[in-house]
CSV table of C-alpha atoms and ligand atoms in Angstrom, one decimal:
chain,number,residue,atom,x,y,z
A,209,UNK,CA,77.5,13.0,-11.4
A,210,UNK,CA,78.6,9.3,-11.0
A,211,UNK,CA,77.7,6.7,-13.9
A,212,UNK,CA,74.8,5.8,-12.7
A,213,UNK,CA,72.9,9.1,-12.6
A,214,UNK,CA,74.3,9.7,-16.4
A,215,UNK,CA,72.3,5.9,-17.0
A,216,UNK,CA,69.0,7.2,-15.2
A,217,UNK,CA,69.1,10.4,-17.0
A,218,UNK,CA,67.9,9.4,-20.6
A,219,UNK,CA,65.4,7.0,-19.1
A,220,UNK,CA,63.6,9.9,-16.9
A,221,UNK,CA,64.2,12.5,-20.1
A,222,UNK,CA,62.8,9.3,-22.3
A,223,UNK,CA,59.8,8.8,-19.8
A,224,UNK,CA,58.5,12.4,-19.8
A,225,UNK,CA,58.9,12.7,-23.3
A,226,UNK,CA,56.3,9.1,-23.2
A,227,UNK,CA,53.9,10.5,-21.0
A,228,UNK,CA,53.6,13.1,-22.8
A,229,UNK,CA,53.4,11.5,-26.1
A,230,UNK,CA,50.3,9.5,-24.4
A,231,UNK,CA,48.1,12.2,-23.7
A,232,UNK,CA,46.4,14.6,-24.7
A,233,UNK,CA,46.2,13.3,-28.6
A,234,UNK,CA,42.5,12.9,-29.2
A,235,UNK,CA,38.7,14.5,-29.9
A,236,UNK,CA,37.5,15.6,-26.8
A,237,UNK,CA,33.9,17.0,-26.7
A,238,UNK,CA,31.8,18.4,-24.2
A,239,UNK,CA,28.1,19.7,-23.4
A,240,UNK,CA,25.1,18.7,-22.3
A,241,UNK,CA,21.2,18.8,-23.4
A,242,UNK,CA,20.1,22.5,-22.4
A,243,UNK,CA,16.1,22.7,-21.3
A,244,UNK,CA,14.7,22.6,-24.6
A,245,UNK,CA,16.8,19.6,-26.0
A,246,UNK,CA,19.7,20.7,-28.0
A,247,UNK,CA,22.8,19.9,-27.0
A,248,UNK,CA,25.5,22.5,-28.4
A,249,UNK,CA,28.9,20.6,-27.7
A,250,UNK,CA,32.6,22.3,-27.1
A,251,UNK,CA,34.8,20.1,-29.8
A,252,UNK,CA,39.0,20.2,-28.4
A,253,UNK,CA,40.6,18.1,-32.1
A,254,UNK,CA,44.2,17.8,-30.3
A,255,UNK,CA,46.9,16.3,-31.2
A,256,UNK,CA,50.7,16.1,-28.8
A,257,UNK,CA,53.9,16.1,-30.1
A,258,UNK,CA,56.5,16.0,-27.1
A,259,UNK,CA,55.1,19.6,-25.7
A,260,UNK,CA,53.8,20.6,-28.9
A,261,UNK,CA,49.7,20.4,-28.9
A,262,UNK,CA,48.3,21.6,-32.1
A,263,UNK,CA,44.3,21.0,-33.7
A,264,UNK,CA,41.1,22.9,-33.7
A,265,UNK,CA,38.9,24.2,-30.9
A,266,UNK,CA,35.2,24.7,-31.9
A,267,UNK,CA,32.6,26.3,-29.4
A,268,UNK,CA,29.6,27.7,-30.5
A,269,UNK,CA,30.2,29.9,-32.9
A,270,UNK,CA,34.0,29.9,-33.1
A,271,UNK,CA,36.6,27.7,-34.7
A,272,UNK,CA,39.8,28.3,-33.4
A,273,UNK,CA,43.2,26.9,-34.3
A,274,UNK,CA,45.7,25.9,-31.6
A,275,UNK,CA,48.7,28.4,-32.0
A,276,UNK,CA,50.8,27.4,-28.9
A,277,UNK,CA,51.2,24.8,-26.5
A,278,UNK,CA,52.6,26.0,-23.3
A,279,UNK,CA,53.1,23.3,-20.4
A,280,UNK,CA,51.9,24.6,-17.2
A,281,UNK,CA,52.0,22.6,-13.7
A,282,UNK,CA,50.1,19.1,-15.2
A,283,UNK,CA,48.7,21.0,-18.0
A,284,UNK,CA,48.8,22.7,-21.2
A,285,UNK,CA,47.7,26.5,-21.7
A,286,UNK,CA,46.1,27.1,-25.4
A,287,UNK,CA,46.4,30.3,-27.4
A,288,UNK,CA,43.7,29.7,-30.5
A,289,UNK,CA,42.9,31.9,-32.3
A,290,UNK,CA,40.9,32.6,-35.4
A,291,UNK,CA,41.3,35.1,-38.4
A,292,UNK,CA,37.5,37.2,-38.4
A,293,UNK,CA,37.3,39.4,-41.2
A,294,UNK,CA,40.6,41.5,-40.9
A,295,UNK,CA,41.2,41.0,-37.1
A,296,UNK,CA,42.8,38.0,-35.2
A,297,UNK,CA,40.6,36.8,-32.0
A,298,UNK,CA,42.3,34.4,-29.6
A,299,UNK,CA,41.0,32.7,-26.5
A,300,UNK,CA,43.6,30.9,-24.1
A,301,UNK,CA,42.7,27.4,-22.7
A,302,UNK,CA,43.9,25.2,-19.9
A,303,UNK,CA,43.9,21.6,-20.2
A,304,UNK,CA,44.7,19.1,-18.0
A,305,UNK,CA,44.8,14.7,-18.2
A,306,UNK,CA,42.6,13.8,-15.2
A,307,UNK,CA,42.3,9.6,-15.8
A,308,UNK,CA,40.0,9.1,-18.8
A,309,UNK,CA,38.9,12.8,-19.1
A,310,UNK,CA,40.1,15.9,-20.3
A,311,UNK,CA,39.5,19.4,-17.5
A,312,UNK,CA,39.4,22.1,-20.3
A,313,UNK,CA,39.4,25.6,-18.0
A,314,UNK,CA,38.9,29.4,-19.6
A,315,UNK,CA,37.9,33.0,-18.4
A,316,UNK,CA,35.0,34.4,-20.7
A,317,UNK,CA,36.9,37.7,-20.1
A,318,UNK,CA,39.8,38.2,-18.7
A,319,UNK,CA,38.7,39.3,-15.3
A,320,UNK,CA,35.7,36.9,-14.8
A,321,UNK,CA,36.5,33.6,-13.2
A,322,UNK,CA,37.7,30.5,-14.2
A,323,UNK,CA,35.6,27.8,-15.3
A,324,UNK,CA,36.4,24.5,-16.1
A,325,UNK,CA,34.3,21.6,-17.6
A,326,UNK,CA,35.1,18.4,-18.1
A,327,UNK,CA,35.5,16.9,-21.7
A,328,UNK,CA,35.5,13.9,-23.1
A,329,UNK,CA,36.7,11.4,-25.7
A,330,UNK,CA,34.6,10.7,-28.9
A,331,UNK,CA,35.1,9.9,-32.2
A,332,UNK,CA,37.3,10.9,-34.3
A,333,UNK,CA,35.5,13.1,-36.9
A,334,UNK,CA,32.6,14.1,-35.0
A,335,UNK,CA,32.3,17.6,-34.8
A,336,UNK,CA,34.7,18.5,-37.6
A,337,UNK,CA,34.1,22.1,-39.4
A,338,UNK,CA,32.0,21.2,-42.7
A,339,UNK,CA,34.4,22.0,-46.1
A,340,UNK,CA,33.9,25.4,-47.4
A,341,UNK,CA,31.6,25.7,-50.2
A,342,UNK,CA,32.0,27.2,-53.1
A,343,UNK,CA,30.2,30.7,-53.8
A,344,UNK,CA,28.1,32.0,-56.9
A,345,UNK,CA,29.0,34.5,-59.5
A,346,UNK,CA,27.4,37.9,-58.1
A,347,UNK,CA,24.3,39.5,-60.0
A,348,UNK,CA,21.6,41.4,-58.7
A,349,UNK,CA,18.4,39.5,-57.1
A,350,UNK,CA,15.6,41.7,-57.3
A,351,UNK,CA,13.9,43.9,-55.4
A,352,UNK,CA,11.4,42.2,-53.2
A,353,UNK,CA,8.8,45.2,-53.0
A,354,UNK,CA,8.6,45.0,-49.1
A,355,UNK,CA,9.9,47.8,-46.8
A,356,UNK,CA,9.1,50.6,-48.1
A,357,UNK,CA,9.2,52.6,-44.8
A,358,UNK,CA,11.4,51.2,-42.5
A,359,UNK,CA,9.9,47.6,-40.8
A,360,UNK,CA,8.4,48.4,-37.6
A,361,UNK,CA,7.6,45.2,-35.2
A,362,UNK,CA,9.2,43.3,-32.0
A,363,UNK,CA,12.2,41.0,-31.6
A,364,UNK,CA,12.7,38.9,-28.8
A,365,UNK,CA,16.9,39.2,-28.3
A,366,UNK,CA,17.1,42.4,-26.4
A,367,UNK,CA,14.8,40.9,-23.3
A,368,UNK,CA,14.5,37.6,-23.8
A,369,UNK,CA,17.5,35.9,-25.3
A,370,UNK,CA,17.8,32.5,-24.7
A,371,UNK,CA,14.7,32.5,-23.0
A,372,UNK,CA,12.0,33.2,-25.7
A,373,UNK,CA,10.1,30.4,-26.0
A,374,UNK,CA,6.4,30.0,-28.1
A,375,UNK,CA,3.7,31.0,-25.3
A,376,UNK,CA,5.8,34.3,-25.0
A,377,UNK,CA,5.7,35.0,-29.3
A,378,UNK,CA,2.2,34.3,-28.7
A,379,UNK,CA,2.3,36.9,-26.0
A,380,UNK,CA,3.6,39.7,-27.3
A,381,UNK,CA,1.5,39.1,-30.2
A,382,UNK,CA,-1.5,39.2,-27.8
A,383,UNK,CA,0.0,42.5,-26.7
A,384,UNK,CA,0.5,44.3,-29.7
A,385,UNK,CA,-2.3,43.6,-31.2
A,386,UNK,CA,-4.2,44.7,-28.3
A,387,UNK,CA,-2.2,48.0,-26.3
A,388,UNK,CA,-2.3,50.3,-29.5
A,389,UNK,CA,0.8,49.0,-31.4
A,390,UNK,CA,-0.5,47.3,-33.9
A,391,UNK,CA,-2.9,50.1,-34.9
A,392,UNK,CA,0.6,52.2,-35.0
A,393,UNK,CA,2.2,50.5,-37.6
A,394,UNK,CA,4.0,47.6,-35.4
A,395,UNK,CA,3.7,44.6,-37.7
A,396,UNK,CA,6.0,42.1,-36.8
A,397,UNK,CA,6.8,39.8,-34.5
A,398,UNK,CA,10.4,38.2,-35.2
A,399,UNK,CA,11.7,35.7,-33.2
A,400,UNK,CA,16.2,35.6,-32.9
A,401,UNK,CA,18.3,33.3,-31.9
A,402,UNK,CA,18.0,29.5,-30.2
A,403,UNK,CA,14.7,28.8,-31.4
A,404,UNK,CA,16.7,26.1,-33.7
A,405,UNK,CA,16.4,22.0,-33.5
A,406,UNK,CA,18.5,19.6,-35.2
A,407,UNK,CA,18.3,18.8,-38.8
A,408,UNK,CA,16.2,16.0,-39.8
A,409,UNK,CA,17.6,12.7,-41.6
A,410,UNK,CA,16.5,14.7,-45.2
A,411,UNK,CA,18.2,17.9,-43.9
A,412,UNK,CA,15.2,19.9,-42.8
A,413,UNK,CA,15.8,21.9,-39.9
A,414,UNK,CA,13.7,21.5,-37.2
A,415,UNK,CA,12.5,23.4,-34.1
A,416,UNK,CA,13.6,22.5,-30.8
A,417,UNK,CA,11.6,22.2,-27.8
A,418,UNK,CA,10.3,25.7,-26.7
A,419,UNK,CA,9.2,26.1,-30.6
A,420,UNK,CA,6.8,22.9,-30.0
A,421,UNK,CA,4.8,23.7,-34.3
A,422,UNK,CA,6.1,26.8,-35.8
A,423,UNK,CA,3.4,26.8,-38.4
A,424,UNK,CA,0.9,26.7,-35.5
A,425,UNK,CA,2.5,29.5,-34.4
A,426,UNK,CA,3.1,32.0,-37.3
A,427,UNK,CA,-0.8,31.0,-37.6
A,428,UNK,CA,-1.5,32.1,-34.6
A,429,UNK,CA,0.2,35.2,-35.3
A,430,UNK,CA,-1.0,35.7,-38.7
A,431,UNK,CA,-4.7,35.7,-37.7
A,432,UNK,CA,-3.9,38.5,-35.4
A,433,UNK,CA,-3.5,40.7,-38.6
A,434,UNK,CA,0.6,40.3,-38.0
A,435,UNK,CA,3.3,38.7,-39.7
A,436,UNK,CA,6.3,36.3,-38.0
A,437,UNK,CA,9.8,37.0,-38.4
A,438,UNK,CA,12.8,34.0,-37.5
A,439,UNK,CA,16.6,34.0,-37.3
A,440,UNK,CA,19.0,32.1,-39.2
A,441,UNK,CA,22.8,32.7,-40.0
A,442,UNK,CA,24.8,31.6,-43.6
A,443,UNK,CA,27.3,29.8,-41.0
A,444,UNK,CA,27.2,25.9,-40.0
A,445,UNK,CA,26.8,27.8,-36.2
A,446,UNK,CA,24.4,30.7,-35.1
A,447,UNK,CA,25.6,33.2,-32.9
A,448,UNK,CA,24.3,30.9,-29.7
A,449,UNK,CA,25.9,28.5,-31.2
A,450,UNK,CA,23.1,26.6,-32.2
A,451,UNK,CA,22.2,25.5,-36.4
A,452,UNK,CA,22.5,27.6,-38.9
A,453,UNK,CA,21.7,27.2,-42.2
A,454,UNK,CA,24.6,26.8,-44.3
A,455,UNK,CA,24.7,24.3,-47.2
A,456,UNK,CA,20.7,24.2,-46.7
A,457,UNK,CA,20.0,27.5,-47.6
A,458,UNK,CA,17.4,26.6,-50.0
A,459,UNK,CA,15.7,24.3,-47.9
A,460,UNK,CA,16.3,26.4,-45.4
A,461,UNK,CA,14.1,29.4,-47.1
A,462,UNK,CA,11.2,26.4,-48.3
A,463,UNK,CA,11.0,25.6,-44.9
A,464,UNK,CA,10.7,28.9,-43.2
A,465,UNK,CA,7.8,29.9,-46.3
A,466,UNK,CA,6.4,26.6,-45.8
A,467,UNK,CA,5.5,27.3,-42.1
A,468,UNK,CA,4.7,31.1,-42.7
A,469,UNK,CA,6.9,33.5,-42.3
A,470,UNK,CA,7.8,36.4,-43.0
A,471,UNK,CA,10.9,37.9,-42.2
A,472,UNK,CA,14.5,36.7,-41.8
A,473,UNK,CA,17.1,38.4,-39.9
A,474,UNK,CA,20.2,36.4,-41.3
A,475,UNK,CA,23.5,36.3,-39.1
A,476,UNK,CA,27.1,36.1,-40.3
A,477,UNK,CA,28.2,34.3,-36.8
A,478,UNK,CA,29.5,31.6,-37.8
A,479,UNK,CA,30.4,32.6,-41.5
A,480,UNK,CA,33.4,34.0,-40.5
A,481,UNK,CA,35.2,30.6,-40.2
A,482,UNK,CA,34.7,29.9,-43.4
A,483,UNK,CA,34.2,33.4,-46.1
A,484,UNK,CA,36.3,36.0,-45.6
A,485,UNK,CA,34.8,39.8,-45.1
A,486,UNK,CA,35.0,40.1,-49.2
A,487,UNK,CA,32.8,37.4,-49.7
A,488,UNK,CA,29.7,38.6,-47.7
A,489,UNK,CA,27.9,39.8,-50.7
A,490,UNK,CA,28.2,36.6,-52.5
A,491,UNK,CA,27.6,34.3,-49.2
A,492,UNK,CA,24.0,36.9,-48.3
A,493,UNK,CA,23.4,36.5,-52.2
A,494,UNK,CA,22.7,32.6,-52.2
A,495,UNK,CA,20.2,33.0,-48.9
A,496,UNK,CA,18.5,36.3,-51.2
A,497,UNK,CA,18.0,34.2,-54.3
A,498,UNK,CA,16.3,31.2,-52.0
A,499,UNK,CA,14.3,33.5,-51.1
A,500,UNK,CA,13.3,34.5,-53.3
A,501,UNK,CA,12.6,31.5,-54.9
A,502,UNK,CA,10.1,30.4,-52.3
A,503,UNK,CA,7.6,32.9,-54.1
A,504,UNK,CA,6.9,34.3,-50.3
A,505,UNK,CA,7.7,38.3,-50.0
A,506,UNK,CA,10.1,37.5,-46.9
A,507,UNK,CA,11.5,40.8,-46.1
A,508,UNK,CA,15.8,39.8,-46.1
A,509,UNK,CA,17.2,41.5,-42.9
A,510,UNK,CA,21.2,41.7,-43.0
A,511,UNK,CA,22.9,41.8,-40.2
A,512,UNK,CA,26.7,41.5,-40.4
A,513,UNK,CA,27.1,44.4,-38.0
A,514,UNK,CA,28.4,46.8,-40.5
A,515,UNK,CA,31.1,45.3,-42.1
A,516,UNK,CA,32.1,45.6,-45.6
A,517,UNK,CA,30.5,48.5,-46.6
A,518,UNK,CA,27.1,46.6,-46.4
A,519,UNK,CA,25.4,49.6,-47.2
A,520,UNK,CA,27.0,49.5,-50.8
A,521,UNK,CA,25.5,46.2,-51.8
A,522,UNK,CA,22.5,45.1,-49.5
A,523,UNK,CA,20.1,46.0,-52.2
A,524,UNK,CA,21.8,44.1,-54.6
A,525,UNK,CA,21.3,40.8,-52.2
A,526,UNK,CA,17.4,41.6,-52.5
A,527,UNK,CA,18.5,42.3,-49.0
A,528,UNK,CA,15.7,45.3,-46.8
A,529,UNK,CA,17.2,46.5,-44.0
A,530,UNK,CA,21.1,46.0,-42.8
A,531,UNK,CA,22.8,46.1,-40.1
A,532,UNK,CA,25.4,49.1,-39.6
A,533,UNK,CA,26.8,48.1,-35.8
A,534,UNK,CA,27.9,45.7,-33.3
A,535,UNK,CA,25.4,44.8,-30.7
A,536,UNK,CA,23.4,47.6,-28.5
A,537,UNK,CA,22.8,47.9,-25.3
A,538,UNK,CA,20.4,49.1,-22.8
A,539,UNK,CA,22.7,52.0,-21.6
A,540,UNK,CA,22.9,56.2,-22.4
A,541,UNK,CA,26.3,54.8,-23.9
A,542,UNK,CA,26.2,52.3,-26.2
A,543,UNK,CA,22.2,54.1,-27.9
A,544,UNK,CA,24.0,57.1,-28.1
A,545,UNK,CA,27.6,56.4,-29.6
A,546,UNK,CA,25.2,54.1,-32.4
A,547,UNK,CA,23.1,56.5,-33.0
A,548,UNK,CA,24.8,59.3,-33.2
A,549,UNK,CA,27.5,57.9,-35.8
A,550,UNK,CA,24.9,57.0,-38.5
A,551,UNK,CA,25.4,60.4,-40.2
A,552,UNK,CA,27.8,59.3,-43.0
A,553,UNK,CA,25.3,56.1,-43.7
A,554,UNK,CA,22.5,58.8,-44.7
A,555,UNK,CA,22.5,58.3,-49.0
A,556,UNK,CA,22.5,54.5,-48.2
A,557,UNK,CA,19.1,54.4,-47.2
A,558,UNK,CA,15.5,54.6,-49.5
A,559,UNK,CA,12.6,52.9,-49.7
A,560,UNK,CA,13.2,49.1,-49.6
A,561,UNK,CA,16.0,49.6,-48.3
A,562,UNK,CA,16.8,50.7,-44.9
A,563,UNK,CA,20.6,51.0,-42.7
A,564,UNK,CA,19.5,49.4,-39.2
A,565,UNK,CA,21.5,50.7,-36.2
A,566,UNK,CA,19.6,47.8,-34.4
A,567,UNK,CA,17.2,47.2,-32.4
A,568,UNK,CA,15.2,49.4,-29.6
A,569,UNK,CA,16.2,49.1,-26.1
A,570,UNK,CA,13.0,51.3,-25.0
A,571,UNK,CA,11.9,50.3,-22.1
A,572,UNK,CA,14.2,47.8,-20.8
A,573,UNK,CA,15.0,49.9,-18.0
A,574,UNK,CA,18.9,51.0,-17.9
A,575,UNK,CA,17.3,54.3,-19.7
A,576,UNK,CA,15.7,57.0,-18.1
A,577,UNK,CA,12.2,57.7,-20.0
A,578,UNK,CA,14.0,60.8,-21.2
A,579,UNK,CA,16.6,58.9,-22.3
A,580,UNK,CA,14.1,56.7,-24.7
A,581,UNK,CA,12.6,59.6,-26.4
A,582,UNK,CA,16.2,60.6,-27.7
A,583,UNK,CA,16.1,56.6,-28.7
A,584,UNK,CA,13.1,57.3,-30.3
A,585,UNK,CA,13.7,59.8,-31.9
A,586,UNK,CA,17.0,59.1,-33.2
A,587,UNK,CA,16.1,56.2,-34.6
A,588,UNK,CA,13.2,57.6,-36.0
A,589,UNK,CA,15.2,60.3,-37.8
A,590,UNK,CA,17.9,57.7,-38.9
A,591,UNK,CA,14.1,55.8,-41.0
A,592,UNK,CA,15.7,53.0,-39.1
A,593,UNK,CA,13.5,50.3,-37.8
A,594,UNK,CA,11.2,50.5,-35.3
A,595,UNK,CA,12.1,46.8,-33.6
A,596,UNK,CA,10.6,46.7,-30.0
A,597,UNK,CA,12.8,44.8,-28.1
A,598,UNK,CA,11.2,44.9,-24.2
A,599,UNK,CA,8.4,42.9,-22.8
A,600,UNK,CA,4.9,44.3,-24.0
A,601,UNK,CA,3.0,42.5,-21.4
A,602,UNK,CA,4.4,44.8,-18.6
A,603,UNK,CA,4.9,48.0,-19.9
A,604,UNK,CA,4.9,51.0,-18.1
A,605,UNK,CA,2.1,53.5,-20.3
A,606,UNK,CA,5.0,55.7,-20.3
A,607,UNK,CA,6.9,53.2,-22.5
A,608,UNK,CA,4.1,52.6,-24.3
A,609,UNK,CA,3.7,56.1,-25.4
A,610,UNK,CA,7.3,56.8,-26.2
A,611,UNK,CA,6.5,53.6,-28.5
A,612,UNK,CA,3.8,54.2,-30.1
A,613,UNK,CA,4.1,58.4,-30.4
A,614,UNK,CA,1.9,58.5,-33.6
A,615,UNK,CA,3.8,62.1,-34.4
A,616,UNK,CA,7.7,60.5,-34.0
A,617,UNK,CA,6.5,57.7,-35.7
A,618,UNK,CA,5.1,59.5,-38.4
A,619,UNK,CA,8.6,61.1,-39.4
A,620,UNK,CA,9.9,57.6,-39.1
A,621,UNK,CA,7.0,56.4,-41.3
A,622,UNK,CA,7.6,59.3,-43.8
A,623,UNK,CA,7.6,57.9,-47.4
A,624,UNK,CA,10.1,59.4,-49.2
A,625,UNK,CA,12.5,57.7,-47.4
A,626,UNK,CA,15.5,60.0,-46.8
A,627,UNK,CA,17.5,59.2,-43.9
A,628,UNK,CA,18.2,62.5,-41.3
A,629,UNK,CA,21.6,63.9,-40.7
A,630,UNK,CA,23.4,66.1,-38.6
A,631,UNK,CA,23.1,70.1,-39.6
A,632,UNK,CA,24.5,71.0,-36.8
A,633,UNK,CA,27.1,70.7,-33.6
A,634,UNK,CA,29.2,72.8,-30.7
A,635,UNK,CA,30.2,70.5,-27.8
A,636,UNK,CA,27.2,68.1,-26.2
A,637,UNK,CA,24.5,69.8,-28.3
A,638,UNK,CA,23.6,68.7,-31.9
A,639,UNK,CA,20.8,69.0,-34.2
A,640,UNK,CA,20.1,66.4,-36.4
A,641,UNK,CA,17.1,67.3,-40.1
A,642,UNK,CA,15.2,65.2,-41.7
A,643,UNK,CA,13.5,66.1,-45.4
A,644,UNK,CA,10.0,64.6,-45.1
A,645,UNK,CA,7.8,63.8,-48.8
A,646,UNK,CA,5.9,67.0,-49.8
A,647,UNK,CA,9.0,69.6,-48.7
A,648,UNK,CA,8.8,69.5,-44.5
A,649,UNK,CA,11.7,68.6,-42.1
A,650,UNK,CA,11.6,66.7,-39.2
A,651,UNK,CA,14.1,68.9,-36.9
A,652,UNK,CA,15.3,67.1,-33.7
A,653,UNK,CA,17.6,69.4,-31.1
A,654,UNK,CA,19.5,66.8,-28.9
A,655,UNK,CA,21.3,67.7,-25.9
A,656,UNK,CA,23.4,64.7,-24.7
A,657,UNK,CA,25.2,66.6,-22.3
A,658,UNK,CA,25.2,65.6,-18.3
A,659,UNK,CA,23.0,69.4,-17.1
A,660,UNK,CA,20.0,71.3,-19.0
A,661,UNK,CA,21.2,73.6,-22.2
A,662,UNK,CA,19.5,75.9,-23.5
A,663,UNK,CA,20.4,75.9,-26.7
A,664,UNK,CA,20.1,78.4,-29.4
A,665,UNK,CA,18.3,76.9,-32.8
A,666,UNK,CA,19.7,79.3,-35.5
A,667,UNK,CA,17.7,78.5,-38.8
A,668,UNK,CA,20.3,79.8,-41.1
A,669,UNK,CA,23.0,77.9,-39.2
A,670,UNK,CA,20.9,74.4,-40.7
A,671,UNK,CA,20.5,76.4,-44.1
A,672,UNK,CA,16.7,76.5,-44.0
A,673,UNK,CA,14.1,79.2,-44.1
A,674,UNK,CA,12.6,80.5,-40.9
A,675,UNK,CA,9.1,78.3,-40.6
A,676,UNK,CA,6.4,80.2,-39.2
A,677,UNK,CA,5.1,77.6,-37.0
A,678,UNK,CA,5.4,74.1,-36.8
A,679,UNK,CA,4.8,70.6,-34.6
A,680,UNK,CA,6.5,69.3,-31.0
A,681,UNK,CA,5.9,66.3,-31.5
A,682,UNK,CA,6.4,65.1,-28.0
A,683,UNK,CA,4.8,67.7,-26.8
A,684,UNK,CA,2.0,66.8,-28.8
A,685,UNK,CA,1.6,71.1,-29.4
A,686,UNK,CA,1.2,73.6,-32.1
A,687,UNK,CA,4.5,75.9,-32.3
A,688,UNK,CA,4.9,79.5,-33.2
A,689,UNK,CA,8.2,80.7,-34.1
A,690,UNK,CA,9.7,84.2,-34.1
A,691,UNK,CA,12.7,85.7,-36.0
A,692,UNK,CA,16.1,83.9,-37.3
A,693,UNK,CA,16.2,82.5,-33.9
A,694,UNK,CA,14.8,80.8,-31.2
A,695,UNK,CA,16.3,79.4,-27.6
A,696,UNK,CA,15.0,76.2,-26.6
A,697,UNK,CA,15.9,74.7,-22.7
A,698,UNK,CA,16.5,70.7,-23.6
A,699,UNK,CA,16.6,69.0,-20.1
A,700,UNK,CA,20.3,66.9,-20.3
A,701,UNK,CA,20.3,63.5,-22.0
A,702,UNK,CA,17.1,64.9,-23.9
A,703,UNK,CA,15.3,65.4,-27.2
A,704,UNK,CA,13.0,68.1,-28.7
A,705,UNK,CA,11.8,67.5,-31.9
A,706,UNK,CA,9.4,69.3,-34.3
A,707,UNK,CA,8.1,69.0,-37.9
A,708,UNK,CA,8.1,72.3,-39.7
A,709,UNK,CA,6.9,73.4,-43.0
B,13,GLA,C1,24.2,38.5,-32.6
B,13,GLA,C2,23.5,39.8,-33.2
B,13,GLA,C3,21.9,39.8,-32.0
B,13,GLA,C4,21.8,39.0,-31.8
B,13,GLA,C5,22.6,37.3,-31.4
B,13,GLA,C6,22.0,36.1,-31.9
B,13,GLA,O1,24.8,39.2,-31.7
B,13,GLA,O2,23.9,40.8,-33.5
B,13,GLA,O3,21.3,41.0,-32.5
B,13,GLA,O4,20.8,38.1,-33.0
B,13,GLA,O5,23.7,37.8,-32.3
B,13,GLA,O6,22.6,35.2,-30.9
């Protein structure tokens, strides 16, 4: 090495360091208005020192902290994470400066294609995460007198997700009021996530373009003899990244009451960025109090995926129902994994306060009618809310028959409000029993196996007196029983359900 190159080397190193120094530091944002008029921006607030990048990435309901930056090609790979309850969630982004733009790439899942968007500089502070609000001391929110039996209705999410709109909701109300569902007990028409607009200058929540007039919509639903439900989050953003109720709890409750809302599903979502699971009770209590303060009876449905033993404190915060699981999917695997796992929660269900293993998928197309009968039977044995999640306008008669099977609904709505439990299991076959008001029992014999099965039902195994007769709730026939046991044939992924006395 000669003297000349000795001189050049530090200059090259300096230049490299300098070229890093000027670049990625800044507040970057990406996001355009959607068809509903709402802009949901992703923010990358980054600080670069040499090859080290720190900062935050705010996307939808998540607020990540950059934990690791690795130079790669002419950009960086950023690893960021957040603590979600007791679990760490991590994401990875590739970022690259191209002129005055930041190219941001990531994969939704490890096996999905790389998605690239272009972020631009925005003023410092835009999109900054709000500070953590203090929480109230715990107290008991008085029971609102609602949901003496499990709520019944319809919810937009499973079928429509972000496509729910005013016309669709009216059409569901029309269908429910005219197809026999209303007479069978279905009452609530619930709008899930994606109805939200921005807040106005006074901080009032508005609706987005899909819902031009929420009060008029509520009036319409009420005119059909039905009730209207809505959705929000205790965090700054809902799960789909729309405006949540954070810091506006009382104001939002008042707005809902003024609109004529009858039901609120309150979904944890971005509250995970501000509060721990141990603080959930106080967070939910805030909205429980706010709803009570409106003076309007609003059914309060907690959605925090069954974390923090919610069944132990759900009634304390004024909750009428609480989700016990993550999101259901329209598959046999998802529905049965959730439904058959509810056994231990039975003691926590009671009139006014229900375990909620998530909404129905009946009629959404990825299970057979026999499997949907299992869904309806199991949710009825479990005293679970019956919230249809399909398109009520275009339902096969067989699906309508499942949703409106009044004999099964009578089990779900039994006024004693005792959640059923597993009484017997052998491999893929299970028998669940629910004690009914007046001393009767509902007995459901499930076959989760891939082949049809002959199940021997021995009453003594179920700790029951042998009944002489009963009612087959799917065949709609009285049945006579003889002796201490009987053999019943159940199709694959099927159920036989009786009420006996
Ligand atoms: C969460 C809930 C779902 C639905 C979506 C909406 O995933 O668990 O039931 O409300 O949010 O974004």
